[in-house]
């Protein structure tokens, strides 16, 4: 006699927050996209497919950052089917963008498909044994990092080409947005990685830990970044009543679209697996911090050793926040506060 499996904690929770956030996000992005297209002078025939593609990618991202939504998919879809759905939802936005704008190419579609299939199915074809760092993790992480390292690959620039008509060249950010949910669902739902606590919601404990490590960073981190010539004192000047709202919106976007994603990769995955493999949290924290710094070496020109050093030093405190409760959210809070301080008070030179 087969007894039904005990539902996981997240499976029994309502998806009301997920659907509410999805509706608000899509409405906000649609309005923002419309305003942005009008300012740039981009025609509706180009703006609509571009905005729709971004909406699709961010919708999949919401599935990744809502544990309740991830758990529903994991409970209802076999692993191979889930991997196939992930590949489809990573590639469909390219078709939505490229076909109406006239930049579609079979070569680009094949490259994108091959990339997504290799990343999504490796853990399906070769399931890792245990929670330690294994060869499959090395391959998947290198694969996901490859198109993101400036000066190494222009893969996304070639696939997501601008159709002209005042559309900026950096429309290839579509590829970068795709990588966030792709990597998150690969590790959290296909590899079933534990110890990440990857979610959008910030608990009181995560906020406390994040702020504490931010305050520990300030007395050393700011003098260091000023001393090496990475940053300068140039506080943001508010010119209108709407500026504070714009700053707040940018900080929220920084947390949701940048900090959470980077902390998942460097703390929730890399540092997490290194701790399990070595059994030495500080060495894992140090290694993840160094690699985090090196990942920024091509920012604002290669090689930017100032940026790499500043990022590595800040990464130590992000890793410290993660170690407190094995929470990506706590690390992302510290990350957001440090990045916000550099954006609005001590901007990079």
mmCIF file of C-alpha atoms in Angstrom:
data_model
loop_
_atom_site.group_PDB
_atom_site.id
_atom_site.type_symbol
_atom_site.label_atom_id
_atom_site.label_comp_id
_atom_site.label_asym_id
_atom_site.label_seq_id
_atom_site.Cartn_x
_atom_site.Cartn_y
_atom_site.Cartn_z
ATOM 1 C CA UNK A 1 0.000 0.000 0.000
ATOM 2 C CA UNK A 2 1.436 3.354 -1.042
ATOM 3 C CA UNK A 3 0.913 6.235 1.339
ATOM 4 C CA UNK A 4 0.772 9.786 -0.040
ATOM 5 C CA UNK A 5 3.916 11.790 0.468
ATOM 6 C CA UNK A 6 3.866 14.375 3.224
ATOM 7 C CA UNK A 7 3.583 17.780 1.544
ATOM 8 C CA UNK A 8 6.604 19.983 1.858
ATOM 9 C CA UNK A 9 6.121 23.178 3.905
ATOM 10 C CA UNK A 10 6.079 25.473 0.880
ATOM 11 C CA UNK A 11 3.616 23.266 -1.018
ATOM 12 C CA UNK A 12 0.822 23.962 1.438
ATOM 13 C CA UNK A 13 1.227 27.724 1.311
ATOM 14 C CA UNK A 14 -0.955 29.959 -0.794
ATOM 15 C CA UNK A 15 0.347 31.390 -4.036
ATOM 16 C CA UNK A 16 -1.581 34.605 -3.485
ATOM 17 C CA UNK A 17 1.586 36.618 -2.832
ATOM 18 C CA UNK A 18 3.181 35.173 -5.986
ATOM 19 C CA UNK A 19 0.240 36.057 -8.240
ATOM 20 C CA UNK A 20 -0.130 39.510 -6.704
ATOM 21 C CA UNK A 21 3.558 40.242 -7.216
ATOM 22 C CA UNK A 22 3.408 38.868 -10.758
ATOM 23 C CA UNK A 23 0.517 41.155 -11.696
ATOM 24 C CA UNK A 24 2.099 44.234 -10.108
ATOM 25 C CA UNK A 25 5.501 43.480 -11.673
ATOM 26 C CA UNK A 26 4.077 43.048 -15.148
ATOM 27 C CA UNK A 27 2.020 46.212 -14.835
ATOM 28 C CA UNK A 28 5.022 48.172 -13.567
ATOM 29 C CA UNK A 29 7.366 46.864 -16.251
ATOM 30 C CA UNK A 30 4.795 47.521 -18.968
ATOM 31 C CA UNK A 31 4.379 51.123 -17.831
ATOM 32 C CA UNK A 32 8.136 51.593 -17.419
ATOM 33 C CA UNK A 33 8.784 50.067 -20.822
ATOM 34 C CA UNK A 34 6.220 52.348 -22.445
ATOM 35 C CA UNK A 35 7.734 55.451 -20.829
ATOM 36 C CA UNK A 36 11.267 54.356 -21.727
ATOM 37 C CA UNK A 37 10.331 53.656 -25.345
ATOM 38 C CA UNK A 38 8.701 57.069 -25.628
ATOM 39 C CA UNK A 39 11.790 58.823 -24.255
ATOM 40 C CA UNK A 40 14.094 56.948 -26.628
ATOM 41 C CA UNK A 41 11.805 57.391 -29.586
ATOM 42 C CA UNK A 42 11.370 53.636 -30.107
ATOM 43 C CA UNK A 43 8.337 52.689 -32.184
ATOM 44 C CA UNK A 44 5.580 50.482 -30.741
ATOM 45 C CA UNK A 45 6.374 47.742 -33.283
ATOM 46 C CA UNK A 46 9.815 47.389 -31.667
ATOM 47 C CA UNK A 47 8.955 48.289 -28.076
ATOM 48 C CA UNK A 48 6.127 45.763 -27.628
ATOM 49 C CA UNK A 49 8.160 42.590 -28.408
ATOM 50 C CA UNK A 50 11.131 43.851 -26.376
ATOM 51 C CA UNK A 51 9.032 44.649 -23.303
ATOM 52 C CA UNK A 52 7.090 41.385 -23.659
ATOM 53 C CA UNK A 53 10.344 39.396 -23.747
ATOM 54 C CA UNK A 54 11.533 41.094 -20.561
ATOM 55 C CA UNK A 55 8.153 40.438 -18.923
ATOM 56 C CA UNK A 56 8.418 36.729 -19.712
ATOM 57 C CA UNK A 57 11.932 36.473 -18.253
ATOM 58 C CA UNK A 58 10.979 38.339 -15.083
ATOM 59 C CA UNK A 59 7.879 36.163 -14.696
ATOM 60 C CA UNK A 60 10.070 33.061 -14.665
ATOM 61 C CA UNK A 61 12.364 34.848 -12.207
ATOM 62 C CA UNK A 62 9.423 35.266 -9.833
ATOM 63 C CA UNK A 63 8.881 31.511 -9.915
ATOM 64 C CA UNK A 64 12.506 31.131 -8.835
ATOM 65 C CA UNK A 65 12.298 33.615 -5.930
ATOM 66 C CA UNK A 66 8.984 32.317 -4.544
ATOM 67 C CA UNK A 67 9.684 28.966 -2.817
ATOM 68 C CA UNK A 68 5.956 28.192 -2.865
ATOM 69 C CA UNK A 69 5.864 28.408 -6.667
ATOM 70 C CA UNK A 70 9.050 26.353 -7.054
ATOM 71 C CA UNK A 71 7.697 23.647 -4.743
ATOM 72 C CA UNK A 72 4.472 23.370 -6.728
ATOM 73 C CA UNK A 73 6.428 22.773 -9.913
ATOM 74 C CA UNK A 74 8.790 20.281 -8.267
ATOM 75 C CA UNK A 75 5.845 18.307 -6.854
ATOM 76 C CA UNK A 76 3.901 18.200 -10.114
ATOM 77 C CA UNK A 77 6.553 17.831 -12.804
ATOM 78 C CA UNK A 78 9.099 15.021 -13.216
ATOM 79 C CA UNK A 79 12.660 16.305 -13.273
ATOM 80 C CA UNK A 80 13.105 15.794 -17.024
ATOM 81 C CA UNK A 81 9.857 17.604 -17.784
ATOM 82 C CA UNK A 82 10.768 20.455 -15.454
ATOM 83 C CA UNK A 83 14.144 20.809 -17.203
ATOM 84 C CA UNK A 84 12.389 20.872 -20.570
ATOM 85 C CA UNK A 85 9.945 23.549 -19.405
ATOM 86 C CA UNK A 86 12.860 25.610 -18.101
ATOM 87 C CA UNK A 87 14.625 25.403 -21.471
ATOM 88 C CA UNK A 88 11.422 26.394 -23.291
ATOM 89 C CA UNK A 89 10.770 29.378 -21.028
ATOM 90 C CA UNK A 90 14.371 30.500 -21.480
ATOM 91 C CA UNK A 91 14.194 30.379 -25.277
ATOM 92 C CA UNK A 92 10.624 31.542 -26.014
ATOM 93 C CA UNK A 93 11.384 35.188 -25.049
ATOM 94 C CA UNK A 94 14.111 35.198 -27.712
ATOM 95 C CA UNK A 95 11.534 34.234 -30.334
ATOM 96 C CA UNK A 96 9.069 36.805 -28.991
ATOM 97 C CA UNK A 97 11.785 39.450 -29.303
ATOM 98 C CA UNK A 98 13.593 38.453 -32.487
ATOM 99 C CA UNK A 99 10.801 37.421 -34.884
ATOM 100 C CA UNK A 100 8.761 40.670 -34.851
ATOM 101 C CA UNK A 101 11.869 42.884 -34.799
ATOM 102 C CA UNK A 102 13.538 41.114 -37.727
ATOM 103 C CA UNK A 103 16.729 40.010 -35.941
ATOM 104 C CA UNK A 104 15.886 36.308 -35.743
ATOM 105 C CA UNK A 105 18.490 33.862 -36.998
ATOM 106 C CA UNK A 106 18.547 30.083 -36.948
ATOM 107 C CA UNK A 107 22.165 30.125 -35.783
ATOM 108 C CA UNK A 108 21.299 32.251 -32.756
ATOM 109 C CA UNK A 109 18.346 30.029 -31.879
ATOM 110 C CA UNK A 110 20.490 26.890 -32.103
ATOM 111 C CA UNK A 111 23.249 28.440 -29.954
ATOM 112 C CA UNK A 112 20.750 29.541 -27.312
ATOM 113 C CA UNK A 113 19.007 26.163 -27.315
ATOM 114 C CA UNK A 114 22.288 24.263 -27.018
ATOM 115 C CA UNK A 115 23.409 26.506 -24.150
ATOM 116 C CA UNK A 116 20.154 26.140 -22.194
ATOM 117 C CA UNK A 117 19.863 22.381 -22.780
ATOM 118 C CA UNK A 118 23.444 21.749 -21.666
ATOM 119 C CA UNK A 119 22.957 23.821 -18.507
ATOM 120 C CA UNK A 120 19.502 22.514 -17.596
ATOM 121 C CA UNK A 121 19.991 18.822 -18.351
ATOM 122 C CA UNK A 122 23.479 18.143 -16.986
ATOM 123 C CA UNK A 123 22.146 17.452 -13.480
ATOM 124 C CA UNK A 124 19.367 15.355 -15.037
ATOM 125 C CA UNK A 125 21.759 13.232 -17.102
ATOM 126 C CA UNK A 126 24.462 13.040 -14.431
ATOM 127 C CA UNK A 127 22.820 13.477 -10.994
ATOM 128 C CA UNK A 128 25.324 14.586 -8.316
ATOM 129 C CA UNK A 129 25.692 12.344 -5.283
ATOM 130 C CA UNK A 130 25.444 14.253 -2.041
ATOM 131 C CA UNK A 131 25.833 17.896 -1.165
ATOM 132 C CA UNK A 132 29.549 18.272 -1.899
ATOM 133 C CA UNK A 133 31.116 20.250 -4.728
ATOM 134 C CA UNK A 134 31.367 17.906 -7.731
ATOM 135 C CA UNK A 135 32.498 17.989 -11.338
ATOM 136 C CA UNK A 136 28.947 18.651 -12.518
ATOM 137 C CA UNK A 137 28.900 21.849 -10.452
ATOM 138 C CA UNK A 138 32.154 23.021 -12.028
ATOM 139 C CA UNK A 139 30.789 22.468 -15.532
ATOM 140 C CA UNK A 140 27.423 24.130 -14.887
ATOM 141 C CA UNK A 141 28.902 27.140 -13.064
ATOM 142 C CA UNK A 142 31.508 27.711 -15.785
ATOM 143 C CA UNK A 143 28.819 27.373 -18.421
ATOM 144 C CA UNK A 144 26.569 29.917 -16.709
ATOM 145 C CA UNK A 145 29.477 32.285 -16.076
ATOM 146 C CA UNK A 146 30.830 32.135 -19.633
ATOM 147 C CA UNK A 147 28.469 34.663 -21.291
ATOM 148 C CA UNK A 148 28.665 37.020 -18.306
ATOM 149 C CA UNK A 149 32.425 37.604 -18.200
ATOM 150 C CA UNK A 150 33.278 40.725 -20.133
ATOM 151 C CA UNK A 151 36.119 40.359 -22.612
ATOM 152 C CA UNK A 152 35.655 36.572 -22.720
ATOM 153 C CA UNK A 153 32.375 36.136 -24.547
ATOM 154 C CA UNK A 154 30.056 38.294 -26.637
ATOM 155 C CA UNK A 155 27.530 35.471 -26.950
ATOM 156 C CA UNK A 156 24.520 37.487 -25.826
ATOM 157 C CA UNK A 157 25.542 40.495 -27.916
ATOM 158 C CA UNK A 158 25.481 38.251 -30.978
ATOM 159 C CA UNK A 159 22.186 36.519 -30.134
ATOM 160 C CA UNK A 160 20.157 39.486 -28.869
ATOM 161 C CA UNK A 161 21.160 41.977 -31.552
ATOM 162 C CA UNK A 162 19.631 45.441 -31.622
ATOM 163 C CA UNK A 163 17.145 45.915 -34.499
ATOM 164 C CA UNK A 164 18.068 49.600 -34.768
ATOM 165 C CA UNK A 165 15.339 52.203 -34.667
ATOM 166 C CA UNK A 166 16.786 53.848 -31.536
ATOM 167 C CA UNK A 167 16.854 50.537 -29.666
ATOM 168 C CA UNK A 168 20.046 50.575 -27.513
ATOM 169 C CA UNK A 169 22.765 48.009 -28.138
ATOM 170 C CA UNK A 170 22.473 46.845 -24.539
ATOM 171 C CA UNK A 171 19.180 45.148 -25.338
ATOM 172 C CA UNK A 172 21.340 42.033 -24.977
ATOM 173 C CA UNK A 173 20.553 42.406 -21.258
ATOM 174 C CA UNK A 174 17.708 40.041 -22.179
ATOM 175 C CA UNK A 175 20.285 37.267 -22.036
ATOM 176 C CA UNK A 176 21.558 38.341 -18.637
ATOM 177 C CA UNK A 177 18.016 38.465 -17.257
ATOM 178 C CA UNK A 178 17.438 34.953 -18.624
ATOM 179 C CA UNK A 179 20.463 33.581 -16.740
ATOM 180 C CA UNK A 180 19.098 34.484 -13.309
ATOM 181 C CA UNK A 181 16.054 32.174 -13.210
ATOM 182 C CA UNK A 182 17.827 29.603 -15.369
ATOM 183 C CA UNK A 183 20.647 29.143 -12.865
ATOM 184 C CA UNK A 184 18.378 29.461 -9.831
ATOM 185 C CA UNK A 185 15.918 26.781 -10.924
ATOM 186 C CA UNK A 186 18.730 24.510 -12.151
ATOM 187 C CA UNK A 187 20.314 24.482 -8.697
ATOM 188 C CA UNK A 188 17.285 24.781 -6.440
ATOM 189 C CA UNK A 189 14.805 22.580 -8.289
ATOM 190 C CA UNK A 190 16.896 20.230 -10.464
ATOM 191 C CA UNK A 191 19.948 19.733 -8.265
ATOM 192 C CA UNK A 192 17.831 20.251 -5.117
ATOM 193 C CA UNK A 193 20.524 22.308 -3.427
ATOM 194 C CA UNK A 194 19.941 22.885 0.279
ATOM 195 C CA UNK A 195 21.034 25.731 2.512
ATOM 196 C CA UNK A 196 20.423 28.716 0.235
ATOM 197 C CA UNK A 197 17.196 30.281 1.548
ATOM 198 C CA UNK A 198 16.691 32.004 -1.799
ATOM 199 C CA UNK A 199 13.520 34.065 -1.775
ATOM 200 C CA UNK A 200 12.277 37.588 -2.349
ATOM 201 C CA UNK A 201 10.834 38.129 1.127
ATOM 202 C CA UNK A 202 13.134 39.640 3.771
ATOM 203 C CA UNK A 203 12.552 38.333 7.286
ATOM 204 C CA UNK A 204 13.312 40.393 10.394
ATOM 205 C CA UNK A 205 16.284 38.102 11.083
ATOM 206 C CA UNK A 206 17.680 38.480 7.547
ATOM 207 C CA UNK A 207 17.353 42.261 7.777
ATOM 208 C CA UNK A 208 19.086 42.346 11.173
ATOM 209 C CA UNK A 209 22.002 40.197 9.991
ATOM 210 C CA UNK A 210 22.303 42.112 6.725
ATOM 211 C CA UNK A 211 22.393 45.523 8.400
ATOM 212 C CA UNK A 212 24.850 44.311 11.065
ATOM 213 C CA UNK A 213 27.367 43.174 8.443
ATOM 214 C CA UNK A 214 26.871 46.373 6.472
ATOM 215 C CA UNK A 215 27.764 48.399 9.577
ATOM 216 C CA UNK A 216 30.822 46.202 10.118
ATOM 217 C CA UNK A 217 31.890 46.847 6.526
ATOM 218 C CA UNK A 218 31.625 50.650 6.626
ATOM 219 C CA UNK A 219 34.548 51.606 8.942
ATOM 220 C CA UNK A 220 37.059 49.644 6.863
ATOM 221 C CA UNK A 221 35.414 49.248 3.488
ATOM 222 C CA UNK A 222 34.789 52.914 2.701
ATOM 223 C CA UNK A 223 38.332 54.101 3.622
ATOM 224 C CA UNK A 224 39.707 51.173 1.608
ATOM 225 C CA UNK A 225 37.727 51.999 -1.531
ATOM 226 C CA UNK A 226 38.659 55.664 -1.223
ATOM 227 C CA UNK A 227 42.309 54.821 -0.555
ATOM 228 C CA UNK A 228 42.750 52.606 -3.618
ATOM 229 C CA UNK A 229 41.027 55.150 -5.844
ATOM 230 C CA UNK A 230 37.945 53.040 -6.524
ATOM 231 C CA UNK A 231 35.398 55.519 -5.157
ATOM 232 C CA UNK A 232 35.035 59.215 -4.388
ATOM 233 C CA UNK A 233 32.921 61.375 -2.122
ATOM 234 C CA UNK A 234 30.045 62.654 -4.283
ATOM 235 C CA UNK A 235 26.647 62.443 -2.542
ATOM 236 C CA UNK A 236 23.605 62.317 -4.804
ATOM 237 C CA UNK A 237 21.853 65.675 -5.040
ATOM 238 C CA UNK A 238 18.076 65.709 -4.908
ATOM 239 C CA UNK A 239 16.650 68.174 -7.418
ATOM 240 C CA UNK A 240 12.944 67.393 -7.140
ATOM 241 C CA UNK A 241 10.392 65.814 -4.824
ATOM 242 C CA UNK A 242 10.371 62.650 -6.950
ATOM 243 C CA UNK A 243 14.099 61.964 -6.578
ATOM 244 C CA UNK A 244 13.770 60.079 -3.245
ATOM 245 C CA UNK A 245 11.176 57.808 -4.856
ATOM 246 C CA UNK A 246 13.535 57.191 -7.769
ATOM 247 C CA UNK A 247 16.355 56.316 -5.362
ATOM 248 C CA UNK A 248 14.085 53.957 -3.437
ATOM 249 C CA UNK A 249 12.951 52.280 -6.659
ATOM 250 C CA UNK A 250 16.556 51.831 -7.739
ATOM 251 C CA UNK A 251 17.492 50.250 -4.397
ATOM 252 C CA UNK A 252 14.531 47.854 -4.577
ATOM 253 C CA UNK A 253 15.523 46.932 -8.136
ATOM 254 C CA UNK A 254 19.129 46.501 -7.049
ATOM 255 C CA UNK A 255 18.068 44.059 -4.340
ATOM 256 C CA UNK A 256 15.662 42.047 -6.484
ATOM 257 C CA UNK A 257 17.502 41.959 -9.811
ATOM 258 C CA UNK A 258 21.196 42.121 -8.854
ATOM 259 C CA UNK A 259 22.013 41.386 -5.219
ATOM 260 C CA UNK A 260 19.787 38.319 -4.835
ATOM 261 C CA UNK A 261 21.071 36.800 -8.070
ATOM 262 C CA UNK A 262 24.768 37.403 -7.384
ATOM 263 C CA UNK A 263 24.484 36.206 -3.787
ATOM 264 C CA UNK A 264 22.727 33.031 -4.905
ATOM 265 C CA UNK A 265 25.650 32.164 -7.181
ATOM 266 C CA UNK A 266 28.541 33.176 -4.930
ATOM 267 C CA UNK A 267 27.168 32.441 -1.491
ATOM 268 C CA UNK A 268 24.121 30.174 -1.867
ATOM 269 C CA UNK A 269 25.816 27.879 -4.387
ATOM 270 C CA UNK A 270 29.597 28.334 -4.393
ATOM 271 C CA UNK A 271 30.289 29.105 -0.728
ATOM 272 C CA UNK A 272 27.587 26.675 0.366
ATOM 273 C CA UNK A 273 29.074 23.756 -1.582
ATOM 274 C CA UNK A 274 32.645 24.624 -0.579
ATOM 275 C CA UNK A 275 31.683 24.559 3.108
ATOM 276 C CA UNK A 276 30.099 21.141 2.624
ATOM 277 C CA UNK A 277 33.200 19.907 0.781
ATOM 278 C CA UNK A 278 35.974 21.364 2.956
ATOM 279 C CA UNK A 279 34.185 21.667 6.276
ATOM 280 C CA UNK A 280 35.957 25.017 6.782
ATOM 281 C CA UNK A 281 33.494 27.939 6.559
ATOM 282 C CA UNK A 282 36.134 30.691 6.657
ATOM 283 C CA UNK A 283 38.151 29.223 3.784
ATOM 284 C CA UNK A 284 34.969 28.797 1.776
ATOM 285 C CA UNK A 285 33.996 32.385 2.566
ATOM 286 C CA UNK A 286 37.448 33.636 1.534
ATOM 287 C CA UNK A 287 37.442 31.648 -1.726
ATOM 288 C CA UNK A 288 33.957 32.815 -2.688
ATOM 289 C CA UNK A 289 34.976 36.415 -1.931
ATOM 290 C CA UNK A 290 38.094 36.222 -4.118
ATOM 291 C CA UNK A 291 36.123 34.711 -7.005
ATOM 292 C CA UNK A 292 33.427 37.349 -6.527
ATOM 293 C CA UNK A 293 36.096 40.025 -6.869
ATOM 294 C CA UNK A 294 37.581 38.432 -9.980
ATOM 295 C CA UNK A 295 34.113 38.267 -11.531
ATOM 296 C CA UNK A 296 34.096 42.099 -11.451
ATOM 297 C CA UNK A 297 37.552 42.585 -12.928
ATOM 298 C CA UNK A 298 36.158 43.475 -16.360
ATOM 299 C CA UNK A 299 33.716 46.068 -15.015
ATOM 300 C CA UNK A 300 34.460 49.574 -16.316
ATOM 301 C CA UNK A 301 37.377 48.313 -18.415
ATOM 302 C CA UNK A 302 39.624 45.249 -18.235
ATOM 303 C CA UNK A 303 41.570 44.671 -16.052
ATOM 304 C CA UNK A 304 39.987 46.779 -13.305
ATOM 305 C CA UNK A 305 41.936 45.620 -10.237
ATOM 306 C CA UNK A 306 40.467 48.377 -8.056
ATOM 307 C CA UNK A 307 36.950 47.123 -8.724
ATOM 308 C CA UNK A 308 38.029 43.509 -8.175
ATOM 309 C CA UNK A 309 39.687 44.324 -4.839
ATOM 310 C CA UNK A 310 36.739 46.415 -3.626
ATOM 311 C CA UNK A 311 34.267 43.683 -4.627
ATOM 312 C CA UNK A 312 36.351 40.936 -2.992
ATOM 313 C CA UNK A 313 36.589 42.864 0.280
ATOM 314 C CA UNK A 314 32.842 43.580 0.296
ATOM 315 C CA UNK A 315 32.238 39.929 -0.619
ATOM 316 C CA UNK A 316 33.838 38.866 2.672
ATOM 317 C CA UNK A 317 31.037 40.655 4.551
ATOM 318 C CA UNK A 318 28.369 39.271 2.211
ATOM 319 C CA UNK A 319 29.730 35.808 2.965
ATOM 320 C CA UNK A 320 29.763 36.594 6.666
ATOM 321 C CA UNK A 321 26.076 37.540 6.500
ATOM 322 C CA UNK A 322 25.331 34.308 4.647
ATOM 323 C CA UNK A 323 27.184 32.201 7.220
ATOM 324 C CA UNK A 324 25.083 33.569 10.068
ATOM 325 C CA UNK A 325 21.986 31.583 9.034
ATOM 326 C CA UNK A 326 22.907 30.153 5.605
ATOM 327 C CA UNK A 327 20.662 32.765 4.047
ATOM 328 C CA UNK A 328 21.163 34.330 0.625
ATOM 329 C CA UNK A 329 18.624 36.978 1.628
ATOM 330 C CA UNK A 330 20.774 38.248 4.520
ATOM 331 C CA UNK A 331 23.798 38.435 2.208
ATOM 332 C CA UNK A 332 21.709 40.255 -0.404
ATOM 333 C CA UNK A 333 20.627 42.853 2.183
ATOM 334 C CA UNK A 334 24.285 43.607 2.993
ATOM 335 C CA UNK A 335 25.113 43.630 -0.720
ATOM 336 C CA UNK A 336 22.289 46.048 -1.509
ATOM 337 C CA UNK A 337 23.247 48.467 1.268
ATOM 338 C CA UNK A 338 26.918 48.485 0.230
ATOM 339 C CA UNK A 339 26.079 48.907 -3.464
ATOM 340 C CA UNK A 340 23.541 51.617 -2.633
ATOM 341 C CA UNK A 341 26.142 53.480 -0.575
ATOM 342 C CA UNK A 342 28.516 53.421 -3.543
ATOM 343 C CA UNK A 343 25.788 54.445 -5.950
ATOM 344 C CA UNK A 344 24.511 57.440 -4.023
ATOM 345 C CA UNK A 345 27.283 58.574 -1.654
ATOM 346 C CA UNK A 346 30.669 57.162 -2.722
ATOM 347 C CA UNK A 347 30.287 56.412 -6.458
ATOM 348 C CA UNK A 348 33.031 54.578 -8.367
ATOM 349 C CA UNK A 349 35.536 56.838 -10.074
#
